[in-house]
Amino acid sequence: MKKVLLVDDEPAAREHIRDSFPWATCGCEIVGEAGNGEEALALCAALKPDIALIDITMPVMDGMELLRRLDTEFPAVRSIMLTAHRDFTYAQQALLHRAFGYVLKAPVSMVEMKKALDRACMDVDRDLHFDRHEKSHAQMLRSYQYPLRRKFFADVLLGLFMTEDEWIREGAKLGMNLVSPEHGLMICAADRLEEYAARYPDKDKSLIEYS
C-alpha cells in the first residue's frame, strides 16, 4: 500500500476526502493529516509518505511553498495539488515543481483524483523497481567481484574490448575507475601456488590467488 499524507487546513475538507474516496482500491492508505505546510514537513520526516495531497491555500505555509520545499527536501514524495483555484498559473507552478496532478476541490473529482493517484503510484513503483535492480546488481558484484574482475582483465588481454571507451565503461560496471591518461596491465602468477595455498582452507583459495 502506498502511504498518503493529506494536507489541508479545513478539517471538513480532509474528512470529505478521507471518507469519500476508495483508497484501498487504488492501493493507498492515508497515514497522516496536516493543517499547514510546516506540519506536513514534520510528518514527511516522521512518516516517510509516498504521496502528499496538498491544498494550495493554507496558513503558516501554503501549498505552493510546501511543494517547493518537498521538491528539495523530500524528493521521494510525489505531490498532488488540491485547490479551488482555476487559475492556470497555479497549475503551471505545480507542474514546474514535479506535481503529479492538479485536482479541483468543491467538489473533488473522483475521476481526476484517481488519475493523479495512478500516475503517482506508477512513479513510486518505477523507483522501487530501479532500486531493487541496483541493489541486486551491487550484491552480485560483492559476491562475484574477484572472478568477474579476473574475467574482465582476461577479456582485455584477448582484445575483446576494441576501444578504450569500451573497457573503461565495462571496468566501471565492476567498480574500477580506469580513467587515466595511461594504463598498464600486469599479470602475475605465484610460483608453487598450490603448495602455498595448501596451508590455508579451501574457501580462502581465491583470496590467496588475489593476494
C-alpha positions as a LaTeX table, in Angstrom:
\begin{tabular}{lrrr}
\hline
Residue & $x$ (\AA) & $y$ (\AA) & $z$ (\AA) \\
\hline
Met1 & 0.00 & 0.00 & 0.00 \\
Lys2 & 1.24 & 3.49 & $-0.87$ \\
Lys3 & 1.33 & 5.85 & 2.11 \\
Val4 & $-0.60$ & 9.10 & 1.59 \\
Leu5 & $-0.29$ & 12.33 & 3.59 \\
Leu6 & $-3.35$ & 14.63 & 3.45 \\
Val7 & $-2.55$ & 18.34 & 3.84 \\
Asp8 & $-5.47$ & 20.80 & 4.14 \\
Asp9 & $-6.26$ & 23.46 & 6.74 \\
Glu10 & $-10.02$ & 22.69 & 6.67 \\
Pro11 & $-10.96$ & 19.67 & 8.82 \\
Ala12 & $-14.23$ & 19.25 & 6.92 \\
Ala13 & $-12.36$ & 19.09 & 3.60 \\
Arg14 & $-9.94$ & 16.50 & 4.99 \\
Glu15 & $-12.85$ & 14.42 & 6.29 \\
His16 & $-14.61$ & 14.56 & 2.93 \\
Ile17 & $-11.51$ & 13.48 & 1.02 \\
Arg18 & $-10.63$ & 10.83 & 3.59 \\
Asp19 & $-14.08$ & 9.24 & 3.74 \\
Ser20 & $-15.41$ & 9.60 & 0.21 \\
Phe21 & $-12.55$ & 8.15 & $-1.82$ \\
Pro22 & $-11.94$ & 4.36 & $-2.14$ \\
Trp23 & $-8.27$ & 4.50 & $-1.14$ \\
Ala24 & $-7.76$ & 0.76 & $-0.77$ \\
Thr25 & $-8.90$ & 0.05 & $-4.33$ \\
Cys26 & $-6.09$ & 2.35 & $-5.54$ \\
Gly27 & $-3.55$ & 0.60 & $-3.34$ \\
Cys28 & $-3.27$ & 3.59 & $-0.99$ \\
Glu29 & $-3.90$ & 4.44 & 2.65 \\
Ile30 & $-3.89$ & 7.79 & 4.48 \\
Val31 & $-1.20$ & 7.60 & 7.18 \\
Gly32 & $-1.33$ & 11.20 & 8.40 \\
Glu33 & $-3.03$ & 14.59 & 8.16 \\
Ala34 & $-1.62$ & 18.10 & 8.45 \\
Gly35 & $-3.25$ & 21.53 & 8.61 \\
Asn36 & $-0.42$ & 23.50 & 7.01 \\
Gly37 & 2.92 & 23.16 & 5.25 \\
Glu38 & 5.07 & 23.20 & 8.38 \\
Glu39 & 3.10 & 20.37 & 9.95 \\
Ala40 & 3.35 & 18.48 & 6.67 \\
Leu41 & 7.15 & 18.76 & 6.53 \\
Ala42 & 7.41 & 17.37 & 10.06 \\
Leu43 & 5.11 & 14.46 & 9.17 \\
Cys44 & 7.09 & 13.75 & 6.00 \\
Ala45 & 10.21 & 13.31 & 8.12 \\
Ala46 & 8.38 & 11.07 & 10.58 \\
Leu47 & 6.08 & 9.02 & 8.34 \\
Lys48 & 8.01 & 8.87 & 5.01 \\
Pro49 & 4.84 & 9.07 & 2.85 \\
Asp50 & 4.92 & 8.12 & $-0.81$ \\
Ile51 & 2.32 & 10.71 & $-1.86$ \\
Ala52 & 1.16 & 14.05 & $-0.46$ \\
Leu53 & $-2.26$ & 15.57 & $-1.31$ \\
Ile54 & $-1.73$ & 19.30 & $-0.79$ \\
Asp55 & $-4.24$ & 22.15 & $-0.59$ \\
Ile56 & $-2.86$ & 25.41 & $-2.03$ \\
Thr57 & $-4.43$ & 28.00 & 0.30 \\
Met58 & $-3.28$ & 27.36 & 3.89 \\
Pro59 & $-1.96$ & 29.46 & 6.80 \\
Val60 & 1.64 & 29.38 & 8.11 \\
Met61 & 2.99 & 27.77 & 4.93 \\
Asp62 & 0.82 & 27.50 & 1.82 \\
Gly63 & 0.71 & 24.62 & $-0.61$ \\
Met64 & 2.97 & 26.12 & $-3.27$ \\
Glu65 & 5.74 & 26.82 & $-0.75$ \\
Leu66 & 5.31 & 23.30 & 0.64 \\
Leu67 & 5.55 & 21.91 & $-2.88$ \\
Arg68 & 8.85 & 23.76 & $-3.41$ \\
Arg69 & 10.20 & 22.53 & $-0.07$ \\
Leu70 & 9.23 & 18.92 & $-0.80$ \\
Asp71 & 10.93 & 19.15 & $-4.19$ \\
Thr72 & 14.27 & 19.86 & $-2.50$ \\
Glu73 & 13.96 & 18.26 & 0.97 \\
Phe74 & 11.79 & 15.18 & 0.26 \\
Pro75 & 12.09 & 14.49 & $-3.47$ \\
Ala76 & 10.79 & 10.93 & $-3.00$ \\
Val77 & 7.35 & 12.31 & $-2.02$ \\
Arg78 & 5.02 & 12.63 & $-5.02$ \\
Ser79 & 2.76 & 15.66 & $-4.70$ \\
Ile80 & $-0.81$ & 16.16 & $-5.93$ \\
Met81 & $-2.31$ & 19.63 & $-5.58$ \\
Leu82 & $-5.86$ & 20.15 & $-4.28$ \\
Thr83 & $-7.36$ & 23.57 & $-4.93$ \\
Ala84 & $-10.45$ & 25.66 & $-5.54$ \\
His85 & $-8.40$ & 27.92 & $-7.85$ \\
Arg86 & $-8.97$ & 27.58 & $-11.57$ \\
Asp87 & $-6.10$ & 29.99 & $-12.38$ \\
Phe88 & $-3.78$ & 28.17 & $-14.80$ \\
Thr89 & $-0.78$ & 29.96 & $-13.27$ \\
Tyr90 & $-1.09$ & 27.73 & $-10.19$ \\
Ala91 & $-1.17$ & 24.63 & $-12.37$ \\
Gln92 & 1.96 & 25.78 & $-14.23$ \\
Gln93 & 3.83 & 26.34 & $-10.95$ \\
Ala94 & 2.70 & 22.96 & $-9.65$ \\
Leu95 & 3.93 & 21.15 & $-12.75$ \\
Leu96 & 7.23 & 23.04 & $-12.60$ \\
His97 & 7.87 & 21.51 & $-9.19$ \\
Arg98 & 7.01 & 17.95 & $-10.29$ \\
Ala99 & 3.39 & 17.80 & $-9.09$ \\
Phe100 & 1.65 & 14.67 & $-10.40$ \\
Gly101 & $-1.77$ & 16.25 & $-10.58$ \\
Tyr102 & $-3.83$ & 19.39 & $-10.10$ \\
Val103 & $-7.27$ & 18.41 & $-8.78$ \\
Leu104 & $-10.05$ & 20.96 & $-8.28$ \\
Lys105 & $-11.96$ & 20.84 & $-4.99$ \\
Ala106 & $-15.59$ & 21.67 & $-4.16$ \\
Pro107 & $-16.37$ & 19.02 & $-5.05$ \\
Val108 & $-13.33$ & 16.83 & $-5.61$ \\
Ser109 & $-13.50$ & 14.97 & $-8.91$ \\
Met110 & $-13.02$ & 11.32 & $-8.03$ \\
Val111 & $-12.07$ & 10.56 & $-11.63$ \\
Glu112 & $-9.32$ & 13.21 & $-11.69$ \\
Met113 & $-8.15$ & 12.17 & $-8.23$ \\
Lys114 & $-7.78$ & 8.55 & $-9.35$ \\
Lys115 & $-5.88$ & 9.57 & $-12.48$ \\
Ala116 & $-3.44$ & 11.66 & $-10.42$ \\
Leu117 & $-3.00$ & 8.88 & $-7.83$ \\
Asp118 & $-2.40$ & 6.30 & $-10.55$ \\
Arg119 & 0.35 & 8.48 & $-12.07$ \\
Ala120 & 1.98 & 9.00 & $-8.69$ \\
Cys121 & 1.75 & 5.30 & $-7.76$ \\
Met122 & 3.29 & 4.23 & $-11.08$ \\
Asp123 & 6.21 & 6.58 & $-10.47$ \\
Val124 & 6.71 & 5.17 & $-6.96$ \\
Asp125 & 6.69 & 1.62 & $-8.36$ \\
Arg126 & 9.17 & 2.57 & $-11.09$ \\
Asp127 & 11.63 & 3.89 & $-8.50$ \\
Leu128 & 11.18 & 0.79 & $-6.32$ \\
His129 & 11.92 & $-1.45$ & $-9.30$ \\
Phe130 & 15.02 & 0.60 & $-10.13$ \\
Asp131 & 16.24 & 0.47 & $-6.51$ \\
Arg132 & 15.79 & $-3.32$ & $-6.38$ \\
His133 & 17.68 & $-3.70$ & $-9.66$ \\
Glu134 & 20.55 & $-1.52$ & $-8.39$ \\
Lys135 & 20.72 & $-3.39$ & $-5.08$ \\
Ser136 & 20.66 & $-6.75$ & $-6.86$ \\
His137 & 23.46 & $-5.63$ & $-9.17$ \\
Ala138 & 25.53 & $-4.34$ & $-6.24$ \\
Gln139 & 25.02 & $-7.62$ & $-4.34$ \\
Met140 & 26.09 & $-9.61$ & $-7.40$ \\
Leu141 & 29.26 & $-7.52$ & $-7.67$ \\
Arg142 & 30.06 & $-8.02$ & $-3.98$ \\
Ser143 & 29.55 & $-11.78$ & $-4.24$ \\
Tyr144 & 31.42 & $-12.36$ & $-7.51$ \\
Gln145 & 33.75 & $-9.37$ & $-7.71$ \\
Tyr146 & 37.00 & $-11.31$ & $-7.89$ \\
Pro147 & 36.06 & $-13.79$ & $-10.69$ \\
Leu148 & 34.29 & $-11.02$ & $-12.63$ \\
Arg149 & 37.33 & $-8.76$ & $-12.48$ \\
Arg150 & 39.62 & $-11.64$ & $-13.41$ \\
Lys151 & 37.45 & $-12.38$ & $-16.46$ \\
Phe152 & 37.43 & $-8.68$ & $-17.34$ \\
Phe153 & 41.23 & $-8.48$ & $-17.47$ \\
Ala154 & 41.38 & $-11.73$ & $-19.42$ \\
Asp155 & 38.97 & $-10.22$ & $-21.95$ \\
Val156 & 41.15 & $-7.12$ & $-22.19$ \\
Leu157 & 44.20 & $-9.28$ & $-22.97$ \\
Leu158 & 42.21 & $-11.21$ & $-25.58$ \\
Gly159 & 41.27 & $-7.94$ & $-27.27$ \\
Leu160 & 37.51 & $-8.34$ & $-26.78$ \\
Phe161 & 37.18 & $-4.67$ & $-25.92$ \\
Met162 & 38.25 & $-2.88$ & $-29.07$ \\
Thr163 & 38.29 & 0.71 & $-27.83$ \\
Glu164 & 39.46 & 2.47 & $-24.69$ \\
Asp165 & 35.93 & 3.73 & $-24.05$ \\
Glu166 & 34.64 & 0.15 & $-24.06$ \\
Trp167 & 36.99 & $-1.20$ & $-21.43$ \\
Ile168 & 36.69 & 1.93 & $-19.28$ \\
Arg169 & 32.91 & 1.55 & $-19.40$ \\
Glu170 & 33.00 & $-2.18$ & $-18.66$ \\
Gly171 & 35.51 & $-1.68$ & $-15.87$ \\
Ala172 & 33.28 & 0.94 & $-14.25$ \\
Lys173 & 30.49 & $-1.64$ & $-14.04$ \\
Leu174 & 32.81 & $-3.70$ & $-11.80$ \\
Gly175 & 33.70 & $-0.74$ & $-9.58$ \\
Met176 & 37.03 & 0.04 & $-11.25$ \\
Asn177 & 37.93 & 3.61 & $-12.15$ \\
Leu178 & 40.17 & 3.21 & $-15.19$ \\
Val179 & 40.02 & 6.82 & $-16.40$ \\
Ser180 & 43.62 & 7.97 & $-16.68$ \\
Pro181 & 45.98 & 9.27 & $-19.39$ \\
Glu182 & 47.84 & 5.95 & $-19.45$ \\
His183 & 47.31 & 2.43 & $-18.21$ \\
Gly184 & 49.49 & $-0.58$ & $-17.74$ \\
Leu185 & 48.25 & $-4.12$ & $-17.23$ \\
Met186 & 50.49 & $-6.61$ & $-15.43$ \\
Ile187 & 49.61 & $-10.28$ & $-14.94$ \\
Cys188 & 51.41 & $-12.05$ & $-12.10$ \\
Ala189 & 51.50 & $-15.75$ & $-11.31$ \\
Ala190 & 52.76 & $-17.07$ & $-7.97$ \\
Asp191 & 55.34 & $-19.89$ & $-8.06$ \\
Arg192 & 54.17 & $-23.11$ & $-6.38$ \\
Leu193 & 50.74 & $-21.57$ & $-5.72$ \\
Glu194 & 49.12 & $-24.90$ & $-4.81$ \\
Glu195 & 51.86 & $-25.67$ & $-2.30$ \\
Tyr196 & 51.49 & $-22.24$ & $-0.71$ \\
Ala197 & 47.69 & $-22.33$ & $-0.73$ \\
Ala198 & 47.66 & $-25.77$ & 0.94 \\
Arg199 & 48.39 & $-24.03$ & 4.23 \\
Tyr200 & 45.00 & $-22.31$ & 4.09 \\
Pro201 & 41.39 & $-23.54$ & 3.99 \\
Asp202 & 39.91 & $-24.22$ & 0.55 \\
Lys203 & 37.45 & $-21.36$ & 0.97 \\
Asp204 & 40.38 & $-18.92$ & 1.06 \\
Lys205 & 41.99 & $-20.13$ & $-2.17$ \\
Ser206 & 40.60 & $-17.36$ & $-4.35$ \\
Leu207 & 41.71 & $-14.80$ & $-1.76$ \\
Ile208 & 45.23 & $-16.27$ & $-1.80$ \\
Glu209 & 45.29 & $-16.04$ & $-5.61$ \\
Tyr210 & 44.10 & $-12.46$ & $-5.48$ \\
Ser211 & 46.64 & $-11.51$ & $-2.82$ \\
\hline
\end{tabular}
